[in-house]
mmCIF file of C-alpha atoms and ligand atoms in Angstrom:
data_model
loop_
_atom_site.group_PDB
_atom_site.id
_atom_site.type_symbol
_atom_site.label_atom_id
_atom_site.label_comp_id
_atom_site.label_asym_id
_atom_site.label_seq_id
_atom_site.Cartn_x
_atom_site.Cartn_y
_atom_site.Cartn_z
ATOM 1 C CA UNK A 1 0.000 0.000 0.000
ATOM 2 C CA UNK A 2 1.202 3.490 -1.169
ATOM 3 C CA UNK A 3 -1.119 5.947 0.205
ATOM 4 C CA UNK A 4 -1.813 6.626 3.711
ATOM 5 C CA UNK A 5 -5.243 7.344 3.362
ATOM 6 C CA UNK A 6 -5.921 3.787 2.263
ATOM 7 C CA UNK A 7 -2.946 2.208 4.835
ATOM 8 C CA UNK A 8 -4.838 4.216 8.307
ATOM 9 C CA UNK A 9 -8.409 2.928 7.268
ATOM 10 C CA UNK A 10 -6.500 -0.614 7.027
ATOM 11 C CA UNK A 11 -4.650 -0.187 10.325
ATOM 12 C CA UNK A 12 -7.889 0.093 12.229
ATOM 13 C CA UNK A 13 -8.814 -2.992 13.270
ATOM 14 C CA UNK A 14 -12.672 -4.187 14.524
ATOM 15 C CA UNK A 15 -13.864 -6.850 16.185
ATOM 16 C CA UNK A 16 -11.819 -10.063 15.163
ATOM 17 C CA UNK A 17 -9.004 -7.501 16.051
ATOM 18 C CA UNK A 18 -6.883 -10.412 18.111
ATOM 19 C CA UNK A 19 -6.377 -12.314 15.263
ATOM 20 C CA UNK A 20 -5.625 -9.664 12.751
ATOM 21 C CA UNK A 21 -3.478 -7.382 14.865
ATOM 22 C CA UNK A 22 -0.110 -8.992 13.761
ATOM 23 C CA UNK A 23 -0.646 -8.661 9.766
ATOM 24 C CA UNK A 24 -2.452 -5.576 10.113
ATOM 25 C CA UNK A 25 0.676 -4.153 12.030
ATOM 26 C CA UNK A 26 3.243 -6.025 9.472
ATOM 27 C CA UNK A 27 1.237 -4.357 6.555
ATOM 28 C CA UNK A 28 0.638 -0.653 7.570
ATOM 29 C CA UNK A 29 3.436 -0.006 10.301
ATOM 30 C CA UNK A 30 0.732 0.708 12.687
ATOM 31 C CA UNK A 31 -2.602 -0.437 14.136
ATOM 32 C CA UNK A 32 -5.492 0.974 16.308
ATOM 33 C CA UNK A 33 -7.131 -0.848 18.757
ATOM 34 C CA UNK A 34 -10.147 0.779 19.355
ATOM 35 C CA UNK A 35 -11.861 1.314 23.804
ATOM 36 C CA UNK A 36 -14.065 -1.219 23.607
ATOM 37 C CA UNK A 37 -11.935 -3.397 21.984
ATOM 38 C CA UNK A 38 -8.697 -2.512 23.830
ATOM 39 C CA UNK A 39 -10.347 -3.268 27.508
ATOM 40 C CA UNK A 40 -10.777 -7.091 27.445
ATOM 41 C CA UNK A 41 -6.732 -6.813 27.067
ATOM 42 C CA UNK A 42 -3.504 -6.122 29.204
ATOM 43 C CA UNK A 43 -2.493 -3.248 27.450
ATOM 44 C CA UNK A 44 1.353 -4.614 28.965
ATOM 45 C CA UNK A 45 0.535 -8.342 27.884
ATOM 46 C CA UNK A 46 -0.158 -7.276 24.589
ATOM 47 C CA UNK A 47 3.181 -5.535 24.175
ATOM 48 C CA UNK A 48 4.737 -8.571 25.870
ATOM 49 C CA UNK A 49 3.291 -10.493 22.848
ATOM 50 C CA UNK A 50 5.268 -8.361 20.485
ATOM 51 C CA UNK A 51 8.661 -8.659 22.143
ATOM 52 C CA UNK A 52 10.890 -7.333 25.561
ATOM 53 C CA UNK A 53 10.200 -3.898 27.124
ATOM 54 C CA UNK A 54 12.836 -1.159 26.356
ATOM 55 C CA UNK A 55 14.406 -0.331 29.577
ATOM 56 C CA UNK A 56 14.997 2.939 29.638
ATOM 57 C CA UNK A 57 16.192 5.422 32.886
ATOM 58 C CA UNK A 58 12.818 5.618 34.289
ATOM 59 C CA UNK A 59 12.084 2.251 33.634
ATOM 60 C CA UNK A 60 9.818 0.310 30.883
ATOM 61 C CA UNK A 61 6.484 2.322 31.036
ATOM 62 C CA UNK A 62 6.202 6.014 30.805
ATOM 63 C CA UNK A 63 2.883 8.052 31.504
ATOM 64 C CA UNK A 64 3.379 10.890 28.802
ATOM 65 C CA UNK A 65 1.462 13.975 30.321
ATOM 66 C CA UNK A 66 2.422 17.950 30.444
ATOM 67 C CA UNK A 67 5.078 18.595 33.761
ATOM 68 C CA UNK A 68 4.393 21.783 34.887
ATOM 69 C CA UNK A 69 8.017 23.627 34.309
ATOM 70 C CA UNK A 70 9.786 20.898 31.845
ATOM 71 C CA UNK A 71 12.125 21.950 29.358
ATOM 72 C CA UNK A 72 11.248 18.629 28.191
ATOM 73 C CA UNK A 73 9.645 18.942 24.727
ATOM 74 C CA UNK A 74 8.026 15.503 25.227
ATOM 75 C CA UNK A 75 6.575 16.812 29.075
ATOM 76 C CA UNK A 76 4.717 20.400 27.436
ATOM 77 C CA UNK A 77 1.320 20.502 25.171
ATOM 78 C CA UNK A 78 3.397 21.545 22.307
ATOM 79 C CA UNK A 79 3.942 20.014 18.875
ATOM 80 C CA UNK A 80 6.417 17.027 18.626
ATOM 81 C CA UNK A 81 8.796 16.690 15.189
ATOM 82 C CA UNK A 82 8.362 13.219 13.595
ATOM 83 C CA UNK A 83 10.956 11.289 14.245
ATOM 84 C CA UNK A 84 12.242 7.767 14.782
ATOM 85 C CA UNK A 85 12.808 6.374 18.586
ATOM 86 C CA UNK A 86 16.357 4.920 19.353
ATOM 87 C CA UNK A 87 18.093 6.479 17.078
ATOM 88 C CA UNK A 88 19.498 9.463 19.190
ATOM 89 C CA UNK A 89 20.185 8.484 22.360
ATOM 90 C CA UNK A 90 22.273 5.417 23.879
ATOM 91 C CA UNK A 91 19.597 3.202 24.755
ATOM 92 C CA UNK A 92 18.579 -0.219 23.398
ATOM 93 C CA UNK A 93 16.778 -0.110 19.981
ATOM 94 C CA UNK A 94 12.901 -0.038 19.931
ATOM 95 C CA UNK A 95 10.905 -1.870 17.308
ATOM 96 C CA UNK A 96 7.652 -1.401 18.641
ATOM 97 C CA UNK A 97 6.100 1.646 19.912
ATOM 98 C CA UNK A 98 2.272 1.055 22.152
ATOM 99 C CA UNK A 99 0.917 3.990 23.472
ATOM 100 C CA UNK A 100 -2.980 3.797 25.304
ATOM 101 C CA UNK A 101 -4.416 6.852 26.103
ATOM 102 C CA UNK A 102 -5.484 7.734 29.492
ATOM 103 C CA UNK A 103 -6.664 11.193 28.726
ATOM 104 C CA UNK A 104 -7.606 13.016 25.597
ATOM 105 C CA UNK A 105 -7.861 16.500 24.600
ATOM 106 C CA UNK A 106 -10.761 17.592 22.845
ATOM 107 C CA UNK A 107 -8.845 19.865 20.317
ATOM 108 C CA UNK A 108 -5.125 18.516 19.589
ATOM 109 C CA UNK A 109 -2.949 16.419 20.663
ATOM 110 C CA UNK A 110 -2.994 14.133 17.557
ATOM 111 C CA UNK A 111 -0.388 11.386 17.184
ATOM 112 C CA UNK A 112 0.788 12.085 13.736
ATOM 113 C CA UNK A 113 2.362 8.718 11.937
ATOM 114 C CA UNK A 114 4.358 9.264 8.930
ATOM 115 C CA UNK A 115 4.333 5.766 6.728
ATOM 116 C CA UNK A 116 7.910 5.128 4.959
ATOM 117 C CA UNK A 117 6.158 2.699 2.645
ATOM 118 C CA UNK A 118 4.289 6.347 1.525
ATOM 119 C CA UNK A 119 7.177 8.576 1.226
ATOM 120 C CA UNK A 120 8.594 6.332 -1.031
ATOM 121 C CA UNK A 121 5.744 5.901 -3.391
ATOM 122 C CA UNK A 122 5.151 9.463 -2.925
ATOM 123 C CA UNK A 123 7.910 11.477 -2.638
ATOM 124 C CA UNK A 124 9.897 12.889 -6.336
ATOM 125 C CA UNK A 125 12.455 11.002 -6.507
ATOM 126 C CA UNK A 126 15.231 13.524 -6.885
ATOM 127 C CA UNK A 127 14.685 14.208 -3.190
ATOM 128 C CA UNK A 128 15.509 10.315 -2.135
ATOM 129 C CA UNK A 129 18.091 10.572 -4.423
ATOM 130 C CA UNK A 130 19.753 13.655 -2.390
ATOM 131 C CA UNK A 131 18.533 11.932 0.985
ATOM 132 C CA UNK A 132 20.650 8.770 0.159
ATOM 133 C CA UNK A 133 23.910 10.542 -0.219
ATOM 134 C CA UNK A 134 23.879 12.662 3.515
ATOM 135 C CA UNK A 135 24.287 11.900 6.437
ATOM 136 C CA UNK A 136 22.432 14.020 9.371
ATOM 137 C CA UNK A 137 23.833 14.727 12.634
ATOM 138 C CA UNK A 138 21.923 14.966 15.961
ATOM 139 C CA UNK A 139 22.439 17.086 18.998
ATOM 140 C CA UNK A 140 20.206 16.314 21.590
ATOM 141 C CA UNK A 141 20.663 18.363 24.582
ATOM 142 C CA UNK A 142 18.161 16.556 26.416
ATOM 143 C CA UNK A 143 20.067 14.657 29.273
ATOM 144 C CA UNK A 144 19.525 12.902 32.770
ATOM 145 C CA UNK A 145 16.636 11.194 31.239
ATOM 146 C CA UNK A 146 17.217 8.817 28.502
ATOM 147 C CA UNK A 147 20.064 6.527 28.549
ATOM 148 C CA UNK A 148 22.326 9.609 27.099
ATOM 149 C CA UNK A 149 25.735 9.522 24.819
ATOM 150 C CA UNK A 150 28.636 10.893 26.389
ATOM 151 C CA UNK A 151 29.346 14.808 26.378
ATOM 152 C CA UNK A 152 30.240 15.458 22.498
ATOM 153 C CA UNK A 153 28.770 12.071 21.125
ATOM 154 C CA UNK A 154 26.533 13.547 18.325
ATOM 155 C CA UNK A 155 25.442 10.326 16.088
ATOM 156 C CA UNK A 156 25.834 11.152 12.635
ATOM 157 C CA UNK A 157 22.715 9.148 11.438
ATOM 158 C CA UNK A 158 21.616 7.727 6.846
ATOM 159 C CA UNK A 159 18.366 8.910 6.934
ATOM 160 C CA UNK A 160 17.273 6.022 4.785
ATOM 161 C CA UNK A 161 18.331 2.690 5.668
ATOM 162 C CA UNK A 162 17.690 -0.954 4.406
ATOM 163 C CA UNK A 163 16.052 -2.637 7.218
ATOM 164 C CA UNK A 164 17.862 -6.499 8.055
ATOM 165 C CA UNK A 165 15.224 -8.195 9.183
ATOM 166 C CA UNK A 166 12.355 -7.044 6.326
ATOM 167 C CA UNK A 167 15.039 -5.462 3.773
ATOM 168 C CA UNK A 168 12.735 -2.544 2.876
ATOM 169 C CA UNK A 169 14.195 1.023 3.257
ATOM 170 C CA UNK A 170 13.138 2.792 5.844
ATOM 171 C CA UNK A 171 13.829 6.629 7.177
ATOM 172 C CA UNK A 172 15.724 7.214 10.346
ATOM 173 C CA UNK A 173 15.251 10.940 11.043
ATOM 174 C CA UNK A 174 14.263 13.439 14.038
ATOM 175 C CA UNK A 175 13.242 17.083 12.730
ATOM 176 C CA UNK A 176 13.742 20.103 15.215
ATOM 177 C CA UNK A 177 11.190 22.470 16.543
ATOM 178 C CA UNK A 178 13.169 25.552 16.102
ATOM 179 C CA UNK A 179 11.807 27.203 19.113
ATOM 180 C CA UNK A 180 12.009 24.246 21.796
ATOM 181 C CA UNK A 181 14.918 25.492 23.140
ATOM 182 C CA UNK A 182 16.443 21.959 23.932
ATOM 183 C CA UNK A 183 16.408 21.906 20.239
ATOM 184 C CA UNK A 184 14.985 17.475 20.596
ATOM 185 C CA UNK A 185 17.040 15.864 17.831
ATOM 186 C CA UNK A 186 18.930 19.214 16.733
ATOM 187 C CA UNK A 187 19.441 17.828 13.030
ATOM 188 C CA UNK A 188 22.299 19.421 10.667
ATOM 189 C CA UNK A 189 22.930 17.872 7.241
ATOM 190 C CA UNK A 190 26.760 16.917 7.214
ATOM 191 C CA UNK A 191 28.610 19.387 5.083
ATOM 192 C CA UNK A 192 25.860 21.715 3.796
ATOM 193 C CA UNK A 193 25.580 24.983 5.144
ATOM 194 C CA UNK A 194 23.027 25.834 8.178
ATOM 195 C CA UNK A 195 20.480 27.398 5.546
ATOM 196 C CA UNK A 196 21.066 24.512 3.303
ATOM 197 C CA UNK A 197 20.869 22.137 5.465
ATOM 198 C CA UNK A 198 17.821 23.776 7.078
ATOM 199 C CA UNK A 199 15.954 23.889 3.386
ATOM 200 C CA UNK A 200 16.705 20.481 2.897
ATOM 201 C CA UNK A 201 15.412 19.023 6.064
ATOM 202 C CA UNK A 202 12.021 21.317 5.754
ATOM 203 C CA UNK A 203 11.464 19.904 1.976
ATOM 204 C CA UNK A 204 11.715 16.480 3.620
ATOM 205 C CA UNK A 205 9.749 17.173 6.098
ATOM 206 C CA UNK A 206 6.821 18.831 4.143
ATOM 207 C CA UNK A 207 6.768 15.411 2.161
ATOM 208 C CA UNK A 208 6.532 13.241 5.235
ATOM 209 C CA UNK A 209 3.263 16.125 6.021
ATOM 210 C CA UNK A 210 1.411 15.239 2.795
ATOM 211 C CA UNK A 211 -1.834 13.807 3.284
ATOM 212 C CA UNK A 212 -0.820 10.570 1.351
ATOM 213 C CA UNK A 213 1.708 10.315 3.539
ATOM 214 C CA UNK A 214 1.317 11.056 6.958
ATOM 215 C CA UNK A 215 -2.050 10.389 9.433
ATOM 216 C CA UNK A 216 -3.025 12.241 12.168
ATOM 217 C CA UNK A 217 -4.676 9.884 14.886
ATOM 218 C CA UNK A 218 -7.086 11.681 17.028
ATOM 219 C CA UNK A 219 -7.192 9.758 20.556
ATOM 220 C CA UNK A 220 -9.785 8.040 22.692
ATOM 221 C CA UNK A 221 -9.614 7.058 26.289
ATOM 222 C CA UNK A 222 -8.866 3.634 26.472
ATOM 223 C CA UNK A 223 -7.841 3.301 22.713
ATOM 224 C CA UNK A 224 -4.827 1.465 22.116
ATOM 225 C CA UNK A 225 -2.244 2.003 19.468
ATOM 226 C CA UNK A 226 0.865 0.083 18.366
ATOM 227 C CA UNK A 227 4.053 1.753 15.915
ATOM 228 C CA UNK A 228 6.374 -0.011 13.984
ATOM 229 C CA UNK A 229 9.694 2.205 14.634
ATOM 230 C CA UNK A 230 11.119 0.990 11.944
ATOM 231 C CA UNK A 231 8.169 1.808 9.427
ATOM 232 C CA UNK A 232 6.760 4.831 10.405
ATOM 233 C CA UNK A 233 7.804 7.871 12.234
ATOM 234 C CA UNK A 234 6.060 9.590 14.708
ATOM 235 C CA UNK A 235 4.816 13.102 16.276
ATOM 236 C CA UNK A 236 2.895 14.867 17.968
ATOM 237 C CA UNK A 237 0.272 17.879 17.336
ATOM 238 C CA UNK A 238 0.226 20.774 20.013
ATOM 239 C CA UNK A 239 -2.595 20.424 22.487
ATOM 240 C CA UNK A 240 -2.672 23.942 24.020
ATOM 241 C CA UNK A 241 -4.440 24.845 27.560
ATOM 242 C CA UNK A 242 -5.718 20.790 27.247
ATOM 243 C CA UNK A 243 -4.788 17.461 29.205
ATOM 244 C CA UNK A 244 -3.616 14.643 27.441
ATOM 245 C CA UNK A 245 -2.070 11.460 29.215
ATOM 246 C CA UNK A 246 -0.916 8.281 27.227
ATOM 247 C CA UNK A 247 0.509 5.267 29.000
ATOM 248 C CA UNK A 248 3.708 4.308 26.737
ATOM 249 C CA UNK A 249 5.452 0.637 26.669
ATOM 250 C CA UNK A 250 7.834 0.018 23.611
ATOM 251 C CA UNK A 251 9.263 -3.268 23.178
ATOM 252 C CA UNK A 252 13.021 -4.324 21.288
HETATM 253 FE FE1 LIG B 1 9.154 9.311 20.206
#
């Protein structure tokens, strides 16, 4: 499937949802599990089904709600970059992504899922052409949280990669809200200028934004829903003046 519009209305899965979960998941890069469906399960035995939780510095499951005072992008109501998990810091690698949702805004707040499968199909292909000959670098100046690089580690990250395990290509990026000042994944394109560097990265982003492309998922309480990180990257809309709480366990 090449267009997200047709891949999100796949990834939502009814009833018979237990046995389909797995090949839904394997064919879009996501699923949704919807309340009613999603409460006759362990939201944590489900993940368990799909491999071993990511231990991280807090530990394995992380309730992501607004901290009054964080610098934390991840911890405000603002907008969230798409990006990939794992890649920046030095924790263990994350294949799967669940997130079940405690708390949703009315306005906002959307998890937005950007399908590589899509961007492929999608994007011209002068621009994969250009993306498979840089390398990005990442500055994170988040610390004391995740399982951080050393002082002056700054991964230099291909932002499209041939997956192993499936051998499709898949993106490994992190884009940069220019006015979080933490700067999450800080990204610079390896030898290009700043404002070359900074055109590039906002041409790839506005792909990964197109409607064929990317899906906005508007949450329910109790609503469950599982990311491939290898298959799809992820964000988050800005959820002003709101409360939004999602439980999150991601297996390796
Ligand atoms: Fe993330």
């Amino acid at each position: 499937m090449a267009n997200m519009i047709e891949i999100s209305e796949e990834a939502s899965c009814g009833a018979g949802w237990r046995d389909e979960f797995r090949t839904k998941l394997d064919r879009c890069g996501f699923v949704i599990i919807e309340p009613g469906d999603a409460n006759d399960v362990k939201f944590d035995e489900l993940m368990s089904e799909l491999g071993d939780p990511v231990v991280y510095g807090f530990g394995t499951k992380l309730s992501l709600e607004p901290q009054e005072g964080s610098d934390n992008l991840q911890f405000t109501t603002r907008g969230m970059p798409l990006h990939a998990d794992s890649t920046f810091n030095a924790g263990p690698a994350v294949k799967y992504i669940g997130m079940q949702c405690v708390r949703a805004p009315e306005v906002g707040g959307e998890t937005l899922i950007a399908s590589a499968a899509a961007f492929f199909a999608n994007a011209p292909a002068d621009l994969i052409d250009t993306m498979q000959n840089i390398v990005v670098e990442y500055r994170n100046r988040i610390d004391g949280y995740y399982k951080d690089r050393s002082v002056g580690d700054h991964p230099r990250v291909d932002p499209i990669q041939v997956d192993p395990e499936s051998g499709e290509k898949r993106i490994v990026m992190g884009f940069t809200d220019p006015d979080d000042p933490m700067r999450t994944h800080d990204a610079m394109v390896v030898g290009y200028s700043a404002e070359e560097s900074a055109k590039l990265l906002r041409r790839i982003e506005a792909m990964l934004h197109l409607p064929s492309v990317l899906y906005a998922h508007k949450w329910r309480v109790g609503e469950i829903v599982i990311l491939d990180n290898t298959r799809v990257l992820h964000g988050r809309g800005a959820f002003p003046n709101q409360a939004r709480k999602l439980i999150r366990l991601s297996v390796g």
